[in-house]
XYZ file of C-alpha atoms in Angstrom:
148
model
C 61.506 53.574 75.796
C 61.713 49.801 74.169
C 58.707 50.886 72.541
C 60.486 52.982 70.534
C 63.417 51.164 69.949
C 61.064 48.653 68.285
C 59.351 50.582 66.731
C 62.888 52.315 65.039
C 64.080 48.725 64.242
C 60.938 48.130 62.676
C 60.964 51.452 60.561
C 64.804 50.583 59.410
C 63.563 46.821 58.100
C 60.800 48.232 56.722
C 62.172 51.892 54.920
C 62.368 51.754 51.052
C 66.329 51.255 49.912
C 66.950 48.430 53.076
C 68.163 45.340 51.887
C 65.789 42.905 50.984
C 67.830 39.431 52.098
C 67.930 40.678 55.564
C 65.746 38.670 57.276
C 62.554 40.437 59.388
C 63.733 40.113 62.890
C 59.855 40.228 64.361
C 56.514 42.856 64.175
C 55.575 44.871 66.169
C 51.882 43.816 67.037
C 50.629 46.694 69.533
C 51.602 47.845 73.193
C 49.022 46.515 75.957
C 49.331 48.134 79.071
C 52.990 49.709 78.683
C 54.254 46.598 77.337
C 55.442 45.516 73.361
C 53.294 42.954 72.214
C 54.861 41.107 69.030
C 54.173 38.412 66.832
C 57.168 35.858 68.289
C 54.764 36.525 71.970
C 51.967 34.718 70.019
C 53.604 32.333 68.091
C 55.041 31.386 71.295
C 52.268 30.680 73.272
C 50.343 29.050 70.611
C 53.609 26.967 69.539
C 53.871 25.877 73.488
C 50.386 25.604 74.001
C 49.930 28.097 77.276
C 47.652 30.926 77.322
C 44.809 29.484 76.510
C 46.035 27.853 73.131
C 45.832 24.409 71.886
C 49.701 23.616 70.777
C 49.686 23.869 67.069
C 52.337 24.887 64.521
C 50.126 26.712 62.410
C 50.165 30.242 61.656
C 47.902 32.342 64.411
C 44.630 34.139 63.260
C 44.072 37.810 64.053
C 41.621 36.319 66.683
C 43.916 34.749 68.341
C 46.046 37.692 68.339
C 43.051 39.209 70.323
C 42.878 36.264 72.864
C 46.778 36.516 73.924
C 46.328 40.277 73.718
C 42.989 40.042 76.574
C 45.353 37.137 78.022
C 47.873 40.057 78.648
C 45.734 42.357 80.051
C 44.315 39.909 82.447
C 47.809 39.192 83.433
C 48.013 42.872 84.576
C 44.660 42.419 86.668
C 46.279 39.202 88.465
C 49.334 41.352 89.271
C 47.543 44.244 90.695
C 45.300 41.666 93.081
C 48.513 39.784 93.961
C 47.858 36.358 92.175
C 50.435 34.463 91.506
C 52.061 30.739 90.757
C 53.921 28.546 93.225
C 57.319 27.231 92.194
C 56.710 23.832 92.443
C 53.425 24.481 90.364
C 55.775 26.260 87.731
C 58.064 23.473 87.981
C 55.385 20.801 87.174
C 54.257 23.071 84.017
C 57.360 23.112 82.603
C 58.251 19.654 82.961
C 54.435 19.221 80.986
C 55.655 21.612 77.919
C 59.338 19.639 78.223
C 57.493 16.374 77.715
C 55.526 18.011 74.964
C 58.098 18.564 72.787
C 59.583 15.495 73.225
C 62.551 16.380 75.529
C 64.831 19.154 76.714
C 66.779 18.455 73.582
C 64.067 18.699 71.184
C 62.917 22.004 72.959
C 65.824 23.281 72.965
C 66.616 22.703 69.463
C 63.012 24.237 68.558
C 63.796 26.953 71.310
C 67.246 27.996 69.259
C 65.442 27.370 65.552
C 63.415 30.122 66.922
C 66.111 32.591 68.199
C 63.802 32.122 71.946
C 65.423 32.378 74.947
C 64.465 29.387 77.285
C 63.782 31.490 80.642
C 61.628 33.716 78.141
C 59.767 30.788 77.368
C 59.224 29.240 81.002
C 58.239 32.716 81.943
C 55.644 32.401 79.311
C 54.299 28.935 81.262
C 54.461 30.694 84.524
C 52.026 33.463 83.074
C 50.059 30.448 81.768
C 49.556 29.265 85.117
C 48.745 32.711 87.139
C 46.201 33.067 84.062
C 44.164 30.048 85.039
C 44.272 30.628 88.305
C 43.095 34.720 88.041
C 39.882 32.843 86.223
C 39.607 30.149 89.402
C 39.701 33.280 91.987
C 37.172 35.601 89.585
C 34.638 33.658 88.735
C 34.518 31.193 90.889
C 31.305 32.750 92.360
C 29.402 32.870 89.059
C 26.940 30.023 89.068
C 25.437 29.174 85.884
C 21.763 27.726 85.893
C 20.905 24.539 84.402
C 18.087 25.175 82.205
C 17.049 21.634 81.839
């Protein structure tokens, strides 16, 4: 249902004769495991330095969106096998994001300017923790031989 609504919204925004002064709200990039992925999803991950991205204000590239999509698939698999993050761990990671942004006020101003809900951004930080735990759980048994 949400996908159909997003497609309809994009159709209205991009239709011939649509007011040219109307700002583009967001762009639908794709659907990953039944959930829509919007341009703002990847941009937020990149800007805040989560989901494997280094913090940056530069535009997000196609390769980075592919990485973001891969991270979404990984989160789906993590949920299937019961990997989650502890509340105290989420609090510490969120505090680090706030500090990187320059404090609560600076982060709130940035989120407001981007029309991003604080709870949604915090959930992205939680997902970054789950992504890390998934890698630890799934790849801990791999041994990489030293060819030296």
